[in-house]
PDB file of N, CA, C and O in Angstrom:
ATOM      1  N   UNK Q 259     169.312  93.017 124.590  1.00  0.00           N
ATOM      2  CA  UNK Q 259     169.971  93.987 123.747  1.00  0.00           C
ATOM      3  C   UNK Q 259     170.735  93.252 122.654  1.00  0.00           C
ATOM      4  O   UNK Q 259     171.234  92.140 122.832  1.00  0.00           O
ATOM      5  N   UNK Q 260     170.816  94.111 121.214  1.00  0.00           N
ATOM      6  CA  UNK Q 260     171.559  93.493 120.328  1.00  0.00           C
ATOM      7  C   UNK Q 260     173.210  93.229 120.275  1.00  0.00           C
ATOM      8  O   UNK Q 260     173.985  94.085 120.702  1.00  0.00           O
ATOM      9  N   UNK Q 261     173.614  92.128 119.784  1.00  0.00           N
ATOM     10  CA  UNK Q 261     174.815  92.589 119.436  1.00  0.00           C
ATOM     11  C   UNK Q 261     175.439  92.069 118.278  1.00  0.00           C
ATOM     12  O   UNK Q 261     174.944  91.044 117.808  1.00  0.00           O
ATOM     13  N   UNK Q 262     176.465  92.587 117.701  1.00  0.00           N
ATOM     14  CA  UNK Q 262     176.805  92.200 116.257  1.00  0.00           C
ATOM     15  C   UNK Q 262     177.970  91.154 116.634  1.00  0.00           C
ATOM     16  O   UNK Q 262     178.952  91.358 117.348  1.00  0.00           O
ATOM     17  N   UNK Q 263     177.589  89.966 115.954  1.00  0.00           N
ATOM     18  CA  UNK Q 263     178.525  89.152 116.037  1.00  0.00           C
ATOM     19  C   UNK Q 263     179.935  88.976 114.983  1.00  0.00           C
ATOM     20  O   UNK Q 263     179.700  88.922 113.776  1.00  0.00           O
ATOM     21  N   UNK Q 264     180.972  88.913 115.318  1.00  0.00           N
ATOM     22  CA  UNK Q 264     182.300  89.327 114.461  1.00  0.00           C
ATOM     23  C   UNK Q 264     182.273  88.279 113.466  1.00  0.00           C
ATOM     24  O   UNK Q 264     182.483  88.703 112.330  1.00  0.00           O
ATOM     25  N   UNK Q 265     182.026  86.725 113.581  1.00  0.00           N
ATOM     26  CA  UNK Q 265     182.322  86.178 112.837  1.00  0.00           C
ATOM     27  C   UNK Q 265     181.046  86.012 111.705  1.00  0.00           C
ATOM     28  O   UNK Q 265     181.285  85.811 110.514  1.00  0.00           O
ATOM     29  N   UNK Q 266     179.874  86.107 112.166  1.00  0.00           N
ATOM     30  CA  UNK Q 266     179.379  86.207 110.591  1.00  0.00           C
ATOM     31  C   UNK Q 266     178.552  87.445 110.307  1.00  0.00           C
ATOM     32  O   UNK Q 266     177.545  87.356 109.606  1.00  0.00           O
ATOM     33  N   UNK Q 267     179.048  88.895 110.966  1.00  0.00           N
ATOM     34  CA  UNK Q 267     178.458  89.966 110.542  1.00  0.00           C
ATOM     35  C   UNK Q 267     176.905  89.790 110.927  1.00  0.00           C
ATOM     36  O   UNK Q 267     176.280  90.139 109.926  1.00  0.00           O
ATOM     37  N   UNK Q 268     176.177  89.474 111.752  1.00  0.00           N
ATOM     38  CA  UNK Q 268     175.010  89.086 111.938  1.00  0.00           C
ATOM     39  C   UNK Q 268     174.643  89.741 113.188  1.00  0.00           C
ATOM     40  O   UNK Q 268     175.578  90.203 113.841  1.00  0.00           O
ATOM     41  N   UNK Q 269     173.628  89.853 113.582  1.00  0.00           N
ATOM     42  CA  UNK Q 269     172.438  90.336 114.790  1.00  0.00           C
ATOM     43  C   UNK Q 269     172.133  89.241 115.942  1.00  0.00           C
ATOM     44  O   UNK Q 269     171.160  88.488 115.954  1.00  0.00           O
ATOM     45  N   UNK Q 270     172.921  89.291 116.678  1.00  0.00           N
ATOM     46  CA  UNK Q 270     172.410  88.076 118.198  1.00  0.00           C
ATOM     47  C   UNK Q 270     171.331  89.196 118.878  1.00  0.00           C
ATOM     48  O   UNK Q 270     171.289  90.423 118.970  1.00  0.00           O
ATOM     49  N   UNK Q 271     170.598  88.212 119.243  1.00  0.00           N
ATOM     50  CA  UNK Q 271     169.151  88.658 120.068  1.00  0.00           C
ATOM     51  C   UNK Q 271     169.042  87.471 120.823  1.00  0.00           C
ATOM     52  O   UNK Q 271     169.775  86.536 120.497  1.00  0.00           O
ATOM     53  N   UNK Q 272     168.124  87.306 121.944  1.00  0.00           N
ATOM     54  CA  UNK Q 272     167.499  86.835 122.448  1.00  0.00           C
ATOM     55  C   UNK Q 272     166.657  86.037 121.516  1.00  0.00           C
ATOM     56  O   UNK Q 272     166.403  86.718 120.522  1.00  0.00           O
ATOM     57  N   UNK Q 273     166.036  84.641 121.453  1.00  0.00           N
ATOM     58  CA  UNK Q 273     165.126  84.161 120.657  1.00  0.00           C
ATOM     59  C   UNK Q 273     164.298  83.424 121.740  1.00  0.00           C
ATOM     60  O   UNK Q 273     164.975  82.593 122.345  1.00  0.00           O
ATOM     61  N   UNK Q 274     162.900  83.522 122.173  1.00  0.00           N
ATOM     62  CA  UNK Q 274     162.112  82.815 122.952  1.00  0.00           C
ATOM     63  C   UNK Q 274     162.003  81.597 122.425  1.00  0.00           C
ATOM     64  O   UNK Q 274     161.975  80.759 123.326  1.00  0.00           O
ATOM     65  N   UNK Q 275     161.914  81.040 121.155  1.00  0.00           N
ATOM     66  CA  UNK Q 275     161.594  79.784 121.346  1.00  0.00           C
ATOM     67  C   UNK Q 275     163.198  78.610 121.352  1.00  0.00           C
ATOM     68  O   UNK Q 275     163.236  77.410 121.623  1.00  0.00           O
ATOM     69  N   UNK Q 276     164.230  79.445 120.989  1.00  0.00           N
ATOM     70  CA  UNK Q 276     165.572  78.728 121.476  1.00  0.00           C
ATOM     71  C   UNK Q 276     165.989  78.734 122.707  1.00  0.00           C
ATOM     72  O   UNK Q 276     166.818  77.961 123.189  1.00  0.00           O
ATOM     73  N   UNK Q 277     165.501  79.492 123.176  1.00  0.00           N
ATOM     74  CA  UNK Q 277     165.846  79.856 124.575  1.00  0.00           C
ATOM     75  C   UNK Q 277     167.043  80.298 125.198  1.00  0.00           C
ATOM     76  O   UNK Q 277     167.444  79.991 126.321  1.00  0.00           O
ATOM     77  N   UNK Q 278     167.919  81.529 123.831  1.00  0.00           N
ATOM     78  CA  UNK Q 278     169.345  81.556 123.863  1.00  0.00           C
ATOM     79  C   UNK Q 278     169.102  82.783 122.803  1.00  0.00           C
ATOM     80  O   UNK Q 278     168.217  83.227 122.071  1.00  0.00           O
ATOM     81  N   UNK Q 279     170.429  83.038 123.182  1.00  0.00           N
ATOM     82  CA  UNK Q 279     170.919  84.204 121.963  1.00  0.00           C
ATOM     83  C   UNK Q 279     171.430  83.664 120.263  1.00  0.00           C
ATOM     84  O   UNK Q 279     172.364  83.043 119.756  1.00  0.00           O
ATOM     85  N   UNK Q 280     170.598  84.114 119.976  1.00  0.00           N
ATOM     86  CA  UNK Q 280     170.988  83.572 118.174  1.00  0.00           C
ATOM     87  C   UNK Q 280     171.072  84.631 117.256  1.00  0.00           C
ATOM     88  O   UNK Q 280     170.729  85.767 117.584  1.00  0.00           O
ATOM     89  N   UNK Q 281     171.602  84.299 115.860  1.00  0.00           N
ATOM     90  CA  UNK Q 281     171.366  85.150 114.988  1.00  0.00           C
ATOM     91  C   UNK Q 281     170.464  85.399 114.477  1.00  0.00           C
ATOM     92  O   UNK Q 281     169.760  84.415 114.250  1.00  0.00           O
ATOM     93  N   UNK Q 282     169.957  86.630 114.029  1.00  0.00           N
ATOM     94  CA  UNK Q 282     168.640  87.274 113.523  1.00  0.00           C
ATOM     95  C   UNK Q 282     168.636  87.985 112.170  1.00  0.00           C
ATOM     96  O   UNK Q 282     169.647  88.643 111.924  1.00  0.00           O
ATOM     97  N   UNK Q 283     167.826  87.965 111.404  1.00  0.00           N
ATOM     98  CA  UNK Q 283     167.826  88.627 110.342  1.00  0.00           C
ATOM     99  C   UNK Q 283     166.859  90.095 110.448  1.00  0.00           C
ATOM    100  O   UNK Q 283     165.641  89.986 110.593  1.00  0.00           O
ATOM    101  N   UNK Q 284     167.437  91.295 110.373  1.00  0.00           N
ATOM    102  CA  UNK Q 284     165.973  92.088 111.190  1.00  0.00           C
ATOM    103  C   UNK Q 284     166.079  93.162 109.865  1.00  0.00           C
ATOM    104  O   UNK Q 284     166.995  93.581 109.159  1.00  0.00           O
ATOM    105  N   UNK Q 285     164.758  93.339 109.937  1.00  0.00           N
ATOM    106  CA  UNK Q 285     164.505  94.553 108.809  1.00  0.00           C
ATOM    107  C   UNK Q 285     163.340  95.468 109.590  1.00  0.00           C
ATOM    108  O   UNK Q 285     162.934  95.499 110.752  1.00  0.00           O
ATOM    109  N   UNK Q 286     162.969  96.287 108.217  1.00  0.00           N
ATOM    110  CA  UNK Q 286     161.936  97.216 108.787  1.00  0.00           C
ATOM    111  C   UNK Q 286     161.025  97.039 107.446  1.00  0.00           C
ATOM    112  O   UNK Q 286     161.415  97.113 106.281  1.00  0.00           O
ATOM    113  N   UNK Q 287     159.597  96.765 107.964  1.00  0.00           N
ATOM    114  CA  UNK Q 287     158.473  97.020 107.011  1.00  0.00           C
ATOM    115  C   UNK Q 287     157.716  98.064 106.932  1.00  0.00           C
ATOM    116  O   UNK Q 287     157.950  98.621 108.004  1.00  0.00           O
ATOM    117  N   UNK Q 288     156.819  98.827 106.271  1.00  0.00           N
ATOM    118  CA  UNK Q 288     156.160  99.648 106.509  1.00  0.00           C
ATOM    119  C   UNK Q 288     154.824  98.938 106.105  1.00  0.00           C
ATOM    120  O   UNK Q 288     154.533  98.822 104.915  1.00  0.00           O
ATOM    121  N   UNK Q 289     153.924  98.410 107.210  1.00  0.00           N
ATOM    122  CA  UNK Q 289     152.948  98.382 107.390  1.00  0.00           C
ATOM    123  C   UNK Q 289     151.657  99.158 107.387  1.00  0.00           C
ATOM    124  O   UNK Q 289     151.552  99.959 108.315  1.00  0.00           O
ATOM    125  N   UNK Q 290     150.359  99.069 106.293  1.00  0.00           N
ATOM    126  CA  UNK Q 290     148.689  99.355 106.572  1.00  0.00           C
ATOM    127  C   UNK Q 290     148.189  99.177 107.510  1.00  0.00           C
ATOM    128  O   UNK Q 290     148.169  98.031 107.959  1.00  0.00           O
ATOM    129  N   UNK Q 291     147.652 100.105 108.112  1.00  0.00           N
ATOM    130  CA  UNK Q 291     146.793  99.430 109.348  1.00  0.00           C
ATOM    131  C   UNK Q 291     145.788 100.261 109.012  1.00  0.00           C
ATOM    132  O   UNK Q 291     145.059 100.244 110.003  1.00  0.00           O
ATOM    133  N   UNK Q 292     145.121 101.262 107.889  1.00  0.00           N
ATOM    134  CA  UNK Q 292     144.468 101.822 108.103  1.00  0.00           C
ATOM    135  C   UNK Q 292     142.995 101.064 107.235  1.00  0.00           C
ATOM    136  O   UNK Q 292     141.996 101.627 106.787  1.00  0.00           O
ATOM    137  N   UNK Q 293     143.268 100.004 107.238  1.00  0.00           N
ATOM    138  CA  UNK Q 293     142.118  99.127 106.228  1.00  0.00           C
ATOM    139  C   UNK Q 293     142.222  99.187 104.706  1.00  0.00           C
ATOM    140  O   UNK Q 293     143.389  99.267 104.323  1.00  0.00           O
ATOM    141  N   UNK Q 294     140.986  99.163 103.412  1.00  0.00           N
ATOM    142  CA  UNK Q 294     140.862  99.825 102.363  1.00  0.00           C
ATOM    143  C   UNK Q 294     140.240 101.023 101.738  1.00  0.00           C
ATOM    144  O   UNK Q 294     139.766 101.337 100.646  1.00  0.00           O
ATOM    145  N   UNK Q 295     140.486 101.652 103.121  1.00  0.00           N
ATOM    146  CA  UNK Q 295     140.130 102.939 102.193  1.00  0.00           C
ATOM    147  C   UNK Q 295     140.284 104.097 101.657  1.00  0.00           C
ATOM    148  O   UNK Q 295     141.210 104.501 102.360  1.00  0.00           O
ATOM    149  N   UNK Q 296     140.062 104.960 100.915  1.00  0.00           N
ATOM    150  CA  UNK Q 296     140.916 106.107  99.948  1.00  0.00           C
ATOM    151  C   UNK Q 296     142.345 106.646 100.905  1.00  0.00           C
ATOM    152  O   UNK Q 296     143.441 106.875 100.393  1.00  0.00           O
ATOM    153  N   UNK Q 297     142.025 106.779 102.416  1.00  0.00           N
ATOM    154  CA  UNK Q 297     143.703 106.967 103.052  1.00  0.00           C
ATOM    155  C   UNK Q 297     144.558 105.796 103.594  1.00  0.00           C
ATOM    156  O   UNK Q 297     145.423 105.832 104.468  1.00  0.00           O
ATOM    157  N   UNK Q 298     144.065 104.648 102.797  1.00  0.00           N
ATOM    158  CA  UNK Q 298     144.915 103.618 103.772  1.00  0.00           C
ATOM    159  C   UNK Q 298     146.192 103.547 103.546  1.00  0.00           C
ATOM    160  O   UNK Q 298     147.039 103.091 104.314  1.00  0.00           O
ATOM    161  N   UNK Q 299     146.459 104.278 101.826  1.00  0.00           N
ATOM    162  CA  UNK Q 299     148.514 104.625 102.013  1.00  0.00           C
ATOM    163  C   UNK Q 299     149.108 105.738 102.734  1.00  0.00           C
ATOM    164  O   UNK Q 299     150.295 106.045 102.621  1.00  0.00           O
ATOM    165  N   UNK Q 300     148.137 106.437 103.596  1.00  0.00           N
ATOM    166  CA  UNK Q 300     148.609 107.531 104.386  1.00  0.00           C
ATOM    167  C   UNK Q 300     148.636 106.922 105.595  1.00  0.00           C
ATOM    168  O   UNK Q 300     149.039 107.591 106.546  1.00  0.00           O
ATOM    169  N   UNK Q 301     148.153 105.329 105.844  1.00  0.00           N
ATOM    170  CA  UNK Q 301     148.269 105.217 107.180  1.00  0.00           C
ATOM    171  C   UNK Q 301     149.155 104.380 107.548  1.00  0.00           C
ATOM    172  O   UNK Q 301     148.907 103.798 108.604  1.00  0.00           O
ATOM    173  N   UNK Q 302     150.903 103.909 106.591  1.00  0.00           N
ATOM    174  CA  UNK Q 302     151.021 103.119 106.883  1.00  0.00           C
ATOM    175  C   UNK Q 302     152.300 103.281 108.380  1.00  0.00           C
ATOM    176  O   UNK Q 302     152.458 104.309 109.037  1.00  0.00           O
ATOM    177  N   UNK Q 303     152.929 102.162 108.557  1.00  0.00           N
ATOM    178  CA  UNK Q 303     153.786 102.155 110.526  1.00  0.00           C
ATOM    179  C   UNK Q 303     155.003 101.581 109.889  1.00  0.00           C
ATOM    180  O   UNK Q 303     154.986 100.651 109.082  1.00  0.00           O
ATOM    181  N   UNK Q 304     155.951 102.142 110.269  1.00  0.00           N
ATOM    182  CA  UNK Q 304     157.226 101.285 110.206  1.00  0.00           C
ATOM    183  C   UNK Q 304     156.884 100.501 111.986  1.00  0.00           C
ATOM    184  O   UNK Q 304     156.482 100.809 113.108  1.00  0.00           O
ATOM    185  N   UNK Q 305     157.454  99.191 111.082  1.00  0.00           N
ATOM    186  CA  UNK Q 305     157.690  97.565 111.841  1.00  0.00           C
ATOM    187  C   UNK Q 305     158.691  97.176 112.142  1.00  0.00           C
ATOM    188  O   UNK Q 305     159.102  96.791 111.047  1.00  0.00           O
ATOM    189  N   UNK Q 306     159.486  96.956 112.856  1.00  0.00           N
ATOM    190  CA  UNK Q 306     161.160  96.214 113.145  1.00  0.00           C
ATOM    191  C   UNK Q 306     160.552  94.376 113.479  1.00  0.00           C
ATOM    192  O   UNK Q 306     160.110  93.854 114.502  1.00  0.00           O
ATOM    193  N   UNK Q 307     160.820  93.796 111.999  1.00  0.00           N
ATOM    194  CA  UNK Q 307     160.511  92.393 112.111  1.00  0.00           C
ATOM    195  C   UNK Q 307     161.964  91.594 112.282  1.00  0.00           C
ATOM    196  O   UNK Q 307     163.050  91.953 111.826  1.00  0.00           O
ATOM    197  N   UNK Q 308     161.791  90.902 112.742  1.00  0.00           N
ATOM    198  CA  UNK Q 308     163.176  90.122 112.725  1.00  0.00           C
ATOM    199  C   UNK Q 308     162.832  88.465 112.685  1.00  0.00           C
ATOM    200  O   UNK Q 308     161.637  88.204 112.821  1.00  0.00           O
ATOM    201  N   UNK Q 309     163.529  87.596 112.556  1.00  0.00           N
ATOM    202  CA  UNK Q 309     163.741  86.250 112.122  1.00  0.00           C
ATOM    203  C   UNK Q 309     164.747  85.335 112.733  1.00  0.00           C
ATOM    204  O   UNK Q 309     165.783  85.074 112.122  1.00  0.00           O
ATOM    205  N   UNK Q 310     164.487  84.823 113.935  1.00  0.00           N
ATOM    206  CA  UNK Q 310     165.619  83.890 113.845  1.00  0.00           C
ATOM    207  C   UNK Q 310     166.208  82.900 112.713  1.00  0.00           C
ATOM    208  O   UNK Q 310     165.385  82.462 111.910  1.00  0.00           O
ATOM    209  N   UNK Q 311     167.629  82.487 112.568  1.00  0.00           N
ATOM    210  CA  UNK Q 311     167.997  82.026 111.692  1.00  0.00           C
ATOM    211  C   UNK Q 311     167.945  80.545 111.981  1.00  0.00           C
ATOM    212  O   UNK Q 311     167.852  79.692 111.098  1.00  0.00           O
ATOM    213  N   UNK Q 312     168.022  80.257 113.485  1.00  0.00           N
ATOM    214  CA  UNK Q 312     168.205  78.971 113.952  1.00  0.00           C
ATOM    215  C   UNK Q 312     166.648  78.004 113.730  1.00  0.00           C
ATOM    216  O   UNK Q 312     166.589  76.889 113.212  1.00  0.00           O
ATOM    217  N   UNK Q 313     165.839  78.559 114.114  1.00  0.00           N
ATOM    218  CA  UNK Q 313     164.461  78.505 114.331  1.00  0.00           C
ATOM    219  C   UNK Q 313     163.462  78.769 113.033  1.00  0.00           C
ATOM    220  O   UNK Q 313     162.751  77.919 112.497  1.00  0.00           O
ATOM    221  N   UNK Q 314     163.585  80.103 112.681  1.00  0.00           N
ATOM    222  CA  UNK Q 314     162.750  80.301 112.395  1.00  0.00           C
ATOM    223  C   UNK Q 314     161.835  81.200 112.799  1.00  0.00           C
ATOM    224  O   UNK Q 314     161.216  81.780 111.907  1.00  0.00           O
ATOM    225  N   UNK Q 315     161.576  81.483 114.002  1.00  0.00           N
ATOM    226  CA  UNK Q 315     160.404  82.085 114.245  1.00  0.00           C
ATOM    227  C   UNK Q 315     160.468  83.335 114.071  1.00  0.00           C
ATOM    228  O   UNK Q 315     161.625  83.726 114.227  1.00  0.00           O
ATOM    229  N   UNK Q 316     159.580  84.342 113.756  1.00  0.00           N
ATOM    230  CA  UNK Q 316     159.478  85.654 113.316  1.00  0.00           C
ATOM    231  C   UNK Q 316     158.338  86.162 114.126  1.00  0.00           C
ATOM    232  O   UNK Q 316     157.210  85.670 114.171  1.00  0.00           O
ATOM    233  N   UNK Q 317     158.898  87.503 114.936  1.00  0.00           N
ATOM    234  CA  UNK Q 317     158.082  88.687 115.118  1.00  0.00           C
ATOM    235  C   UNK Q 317     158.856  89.745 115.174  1.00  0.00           C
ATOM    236  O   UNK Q 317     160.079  89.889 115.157  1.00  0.00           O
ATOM    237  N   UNK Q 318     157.477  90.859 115.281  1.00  0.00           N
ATOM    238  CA  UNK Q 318     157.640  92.144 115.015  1.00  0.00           C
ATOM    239  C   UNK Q 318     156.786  92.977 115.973  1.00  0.00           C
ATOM    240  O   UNK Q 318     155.925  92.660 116.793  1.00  0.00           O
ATOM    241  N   UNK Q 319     157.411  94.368 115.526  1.00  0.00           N
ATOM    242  CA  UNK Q 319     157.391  95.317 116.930  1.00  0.00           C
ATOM    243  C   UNK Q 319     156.810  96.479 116.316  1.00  0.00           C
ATOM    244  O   UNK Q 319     157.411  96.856 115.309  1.00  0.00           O
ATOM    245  N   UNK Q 320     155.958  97.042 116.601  1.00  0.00           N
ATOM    246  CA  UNK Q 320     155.596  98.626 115.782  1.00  0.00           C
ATOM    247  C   UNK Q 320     156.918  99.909 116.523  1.00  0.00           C
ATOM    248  O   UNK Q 320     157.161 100.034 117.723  1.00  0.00           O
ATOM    249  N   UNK Q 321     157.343 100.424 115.776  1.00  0.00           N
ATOM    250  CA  UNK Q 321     158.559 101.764 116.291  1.00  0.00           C
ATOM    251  C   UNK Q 321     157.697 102.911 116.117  1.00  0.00           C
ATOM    252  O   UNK Q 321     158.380 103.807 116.614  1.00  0.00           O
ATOM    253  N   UNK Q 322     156.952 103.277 115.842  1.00  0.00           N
ATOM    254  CA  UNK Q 322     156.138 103.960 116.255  1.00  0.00           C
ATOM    255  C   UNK Q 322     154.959 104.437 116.941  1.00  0.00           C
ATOM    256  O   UNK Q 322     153.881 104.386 116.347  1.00  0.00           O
ATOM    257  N   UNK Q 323     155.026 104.891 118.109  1.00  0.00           N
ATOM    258  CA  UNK Q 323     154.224 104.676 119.210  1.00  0.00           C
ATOM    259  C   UNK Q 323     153.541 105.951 120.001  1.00  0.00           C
ATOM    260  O   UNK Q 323     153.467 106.049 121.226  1.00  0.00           O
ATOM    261  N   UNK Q 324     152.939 107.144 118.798  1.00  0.00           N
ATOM    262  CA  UNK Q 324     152.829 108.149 119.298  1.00  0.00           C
ATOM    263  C   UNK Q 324     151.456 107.816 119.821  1.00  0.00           C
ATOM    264  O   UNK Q 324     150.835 108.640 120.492  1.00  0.00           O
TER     265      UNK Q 324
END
């Protein structure tokens, strides 16, 4: 679970490859998945990507899951 850290306004998470709670940079993308064709801007997904700051490493999660 997240939590906001006081001293630099930031996102602690879990990070697998630190193996610890760090700060994160997290946004939301809205992702294509529907390929190129005439509806692929009707098909796009909000994403919750995030970034460790320590590391580096970045993934993401689809939030929509009907």
């Amino acid at each position: 679970m997240a939590t906001t850290n006081d001293v630099s306004n930031g996102m602690t998470e879990p990070c697998e490859v630190c193996e610890t709670d760090t700060l994160h940079e997290v946004t939301v993308q809205l992702i294509t998945e529907g390929g190129d064709g005439k509806n692929a801007r009707y098909s796009r997904e909000p994403y919750r990507v995030r970034e460790c700051l320590r590391c580096g490493n970045r993934d993401s999660k689809r939030m929509n899951n009907a």
